[in-house]
Amino acid sequence: TPTVRLEGVGKTYQTGTVAVEALKEVSLDVYAGDYLAIMGPSGSGKSTLMNILGCLDRPTAGRYLLDGQDVATLDDRQLARIRNSKLGFVFQNFQLLPRVDALNNVELPMIYAGINAKERQRRAESALTRVGLVERMGHKPNELSGGQKQRVAIARALVNQPLLLLADEPTGNLDSKTSIEIMEIFQALNNEGTTIIMITHEPDIAAYARTVVTCRDGRITLQRGHSE
Ligand code: ADP
Ligand code: ADP
């Protein structure tokens, strides 16, 4: 079973009398262990695609199967549970809780998942160790650099052992040296089996992925390396 299967996915936004077809007939299989970069100009449909993959939005045509399950059959509560348990998210602006330390930020998805405090702490420390930040676990976001914040966000994305890590411009707010460090973490995670889909504008960043997909006018084109 592919981790992700998109079958002729379309997305039309209806605003008043104007319909914008943001995605057209997008078909794509992503298997466990794949690492995709999605590139494309502004307005090409990348965010729309990411919102569908992340179960924040539903296609208006076609089907999205996540781990073999048709997302259209799920209600909002089930989708919320899937987002927390099967998906990990990394954002351009980190999206950490500002008032709590790194350890508590990383524990958050496990609180939603109902995991007990002792196990939460154990797993959060383990995930922070993997991203090389365990010695900063008591620091709040404003006491961390951009790269360190993104490492916390990556640790948070991993703690529920997601099927898929979704990253939206993960290096968009980082300098080149820090971006490379974050890409090296992604590469190590992918080498250990983590499946990754990442949006990026930067060819140097896309070059880290095994597969590059270009989005243009709502259609995707494979650039290189896909397993099909
Ligand atoms: P990208 O992420 O590549 O910049 P988007 O997915 O944001 O592309 O946008 C694709 C197209 O869909 C654009 O024409 C955009 O204006 C339109 N669009 C995106 N979101 C909405 C929305 N919520 N309502 C109406 N149109 C939208
Ligand atoms: P577990 O409780 O499953 O044994 P660990 O304590 O080993 O988890 O690791 C904490 C978190 O770090 C896990 O929830 C998992 O998401 C992630 N993790 C640790 N090791 C790996 C690995 N080799 N591959 C993928 N994810 C890992």
CSV table of C-alpha atoms in Angstrom, one decimal, residues 47-211:
chain,number,residue,atom,x,y,z
A,47,SER,CA,-0.2,25.0,-0.5
A,48,THR,CA,-3.5,23.6,-1.7
A,49,LEU,CA,-1.8,20.3,-2.3
A,50,MET,CA,-0.1,20.4,1.1
A,51,ASN,CA,-3.4,21.2,2.8
A,52,ILE,CA,-5.0,18.2,1.2
A,53,LEU,CA,-2.1,15.9,2.0
A,54,GLY,CA,-2.2,17.2,5.6
A,55,CYS,CA,-6.0,16.5,5.9
A,56,LEU,CA,-6.7,20.2,6.5
A,57,ASP,CA,-8.8,20.4,3.3
A,58,ARG,CA,-10.6,17.9,1.1
A,59,PRO,CA,-10.3,17.5,-2.7
A,60,THR,CA,-13.3,18.5,-4.7
A,61,ALA,CA,-12.5,15.8,-7.3
A,62,GLY,CA,-10.7,12.5,-7.2
A,63,ARG,CA,-9.5,10.5,-4.2
A,64,TYR,CA,-6.9,10.8,-1.5
A,65,LEU,CA,-5.9,7.5,0.1
A,66,LEU,CA,-3.7,7.9,3.2
A,67,ASP,CA,-2.2,4.5,4.1
A,68,GLY,CA,-5.0,2.9,2.0
A,69,GLN,CA,-7.8,4.8,3.8
A,70,ASP,CA,-10.0,7.1,1.7
A,71,VAL,CA,-9.8,10.4,3.6
A,72,ALA,CA,-13.3,11.5,2.2
A,73,THR,CA,-15.0,8.9,4.4
A,74,LEU,CA,-13.7,10.5,7.6
A,75,ASP,CA,-15.4,13.1,9.7
A,76,ASP,CA,-13.6,16.1,11.1
A,77,ARG,CA,-12.9,14.4,14.4
A,78,GLN,CA,-11.3,11.4,12.7
A,79,LEU,CA,-9.3,13.7,10.5
A,80,ALA,CA,-8.0,15.6,13.5
A,81,ARG,CA,-7.0,12.3,15.1
A,82,ILE,CA,-5.2,11.3,11.9
A,83,ARG,CA,-3.4,14.6,11.7
A,84,ASN,CA,-2.0,14.1,15.2
A,85,SER,CA,-1.2,10.4,15.0
A,86,LYS,CA,-0.2,9.7,11.4
A,87,LEU,CA,1.2,13.0,10.2
A,88,GLY,CA,4.0,15.2,11.4
A,89,PHE,CA,4.2,18.9,10.4
A,90,VAL,CA,7.1,21.3,10.1
A,91,PHE,CA,6.4,24.9,9.1
A,92,GLN,CA,8.4,27.8,7.9
A,93,ASN,CA,7.7,29.8,11.1
A,94,PHE,CA,8.1,26.9,13.4
A,95,GLN,CA,4.7,27.3,15.2
A,96,LEU,CA,6.0,26.5,18.7
A,97,LEU,CA,4.1,27.5,21.8
A,98,PRO,CA,6.0,30.5,23.0
A,99,ARG,CA,5.4,30.2,26.7
A,100,VAL,CA,6.6,26.6,27.3
A,101,ASP,CA,10.0,25.0,27.0
A,102,ALA,CA,11.3,22.8,24.2
A,103,LEU,CA,10.4,19.6,26.1
A,104,ASN,CA,6.8,20.7,26.6
A,105,ASN,CA,6.5,21.7,23.0
A,106,VAL,CA,7.7,18.3,21.9
A,107,GLU,CA,5.3,16.6,24.3
A,108,LEU,CA,2.2,18.3,22.9
A,109,PRO,CA,1.2,15.8,20.2
A,110,MET,CA,1.5,13.0,22.8
A,111,ILE,CA,-0.8,14.8,25.2
A,112,TYR,CA,-3.4,14.8,22.4
A,113,ALA,CA,-2.7,11.2,21.9
A,114,GLY,CA,-3.3,10.4,25.5
A,115,ILE,CA,0.2,9.1,26.4
A,116,ASN,CA,1.1,9.2,30.0
A,117,ALA,CA,3.5,11.8,31.4
A,118,LYS,CA,6.5,9.5,32.0
A,119,GLU,CA,6.4,8.0,28.5
A,120,ARG,CA,5.9,11.5,27.1
A,121,GLN,CA,9.0,12.7,28.7
A,122,ARG,CA,11.0,9.7,27.7
A,123,ARG,CA,10.0,10.0,24.1
A,124,ALA,CA,10.3,13.8,23.9
A,125,GLU,CA,13.9,13.5,25.3
A,126,SER,CA,14.7,10.8,22.8
A,127,ALA,CA,13.3,12.9,19.9
A,128,LEU,CA,15.3,15.9,21.1
A,129,THR,CA,18.4,13.8,21.3
A,130,ARG,CA,17.9,12.7,17.7
A,131,VAL,CA,17.8,16.4,16.5
A,132,GLY,CA,20.8,17.2,18.7
A,133,LEU,CA,19.0,19.5,21.1
A,134,VAL,CA,18.4,17.6,24.3
A,135,GLU,CA,20.7,19.9,26.3
A,136,ARG,CA,18.4,22.8,25.4
A,137,MET,CA,15.2,21.1,26.4
A,138,GLY,CA,14.5,23.5,29.2
A,139,HIS,CA,14.7,26.6,27.0
A,140,LYS,CA,11.7,28.5,25.7
A,141,PRO,CA,11.5,29.3,22.0
A,142,ASN,CA,12.7,32.9,22.5
A,143,GLU,CA,15.9,31.5,24.0
A,144,LEU,CA,16.6,29.4,20.9
A,145,SER,CA,18.0,30.3,17.5
A,146,GLY,CA,15.9,29.8,14.4
A,147,GLY,CA,17.7,26.5,13.6
A,148,GLN,CA,17.2,25.3,17.2
A,149,LYS,CA,13.5,26.2,17.0
A,150,GLN,CA,13.2,24.2,13.8
A,151,ARG,CA,14.9,21.2,15.5
A,152,VAL,CA,12.3,21.4,18.3
A,153,ALA,CA,9.6,21.5,15.6
A,154,ILE,CA,11.1,18.4,13.9
A,155,ALA,CA,11.3,16.6,17.2
A,156,ARG,CA,7.6,17.5,17.9
A,157,ALA,CA,6.7,16.2,14.4
A,158,LEU,CA,8.3,12.8,15.1
A,159,VAL,CA,7.2,11.9,18.6
A,160,ASN,CA,4.0,10.0,17.5
A,161,GLN,CA,6.0,8.1,14.9
A,162,PRO,CA,4.1,9.5,11.9
A,163,LEU,CA,3.6,7.7,8.6
A,164,LEU,CA,4.6,10.9,6.9
A,165,LEU,CA,6.4,14.1,7.7
A,166,LEU,CA,5.0,17.1,5.9
A,167,ALA,CA,7.3,20.2,5.7
A,168,ASP,CA,6.2,23.5,4.3
A,169,GLU,CA,9.2,25.7,3.4
A,170,PRO,CA,11.1,24.3,6.4
A,171,THR,CA,14.2,26.5,5.6
A,172,GLY,CA,12.3,29.6,4.6
A,173,ASN,CA,13.3,31.5,7.7
A,174,LEU,CA,16.8,30.2,8.0
A,175,ASP,CA,20.2,31.3,6.7
A,176,SER,CA,22.1,29.0,4.3
A,177,LYS,CA,24.3,27.3,6.9
A,178,THR,CA,21.4,26.6,9.2
A,179,SER,CA,19.3,25.4,6.2
A,180,ILE,CA,22.0,22.9,5.4
A,181,GLU,CA,22.0,21.6,9.0
A,182,ILE,CA,18.2,21.2,8.9
A,183,MET,CA,18.4,19.3,5.5
A,184,GLU,CA,21.1,17.1,7.0
A,185,ILE,CA,18.6,16.1,9.8
A,186,PHE,CA,15.9,15.4,7.2
A,187,GLN,CA,18.4,13.3,5.2
A,188,ALA,CA,19.3,11.3,8.3
A,189,LEU,CA,15.6,10.8,9.2
A,190,ASN,CA,14.9,9.7,5.7
A,191,ASN,CA,17.8,7.3,5.7
A,192,GLU,CA,16.3,5.8,8.9
A,193,GLY,CA,13.0,5.3,7.1
A,194,THR,CA,11.0,8.5,7.7
A,195,THR,CA,8.8,9.4,4.6
A,196,ILE,CA,9.0,13.1,3.8
A,197,ILE,CA,7.2,15.5,1.6
A,198,MET,CA,8.6,19.0,1.6
A,199,ILE,CA,7.6,22.2,-0.2
A,200,THR,CA,10.4,24.5,-1.1
A,201,HIS,CA,11.2,27.4,-3.5
A,202,GLU,CA,14.9,26.7,-3.4
A,203,PRO,CA,16.5,24.3,-5.8
A,204,ASP,CA,19.5,23.8,-3.5
A,205,ILE,CA,17.0,22.6,-0.8
A,206,ALA,CA,15.0,20.4,-3.2
A,207,ALA,CA,18.3,18.8,-4.3
A,208,TYR,CA,18.3,16.9,-0.9
A,209,ALA,CA,15.1,15.0,-1.8
A,210,ARG,CA,15.1,11.7,-3.6
A,211,THR,CA,12.3,12.9,-5.9
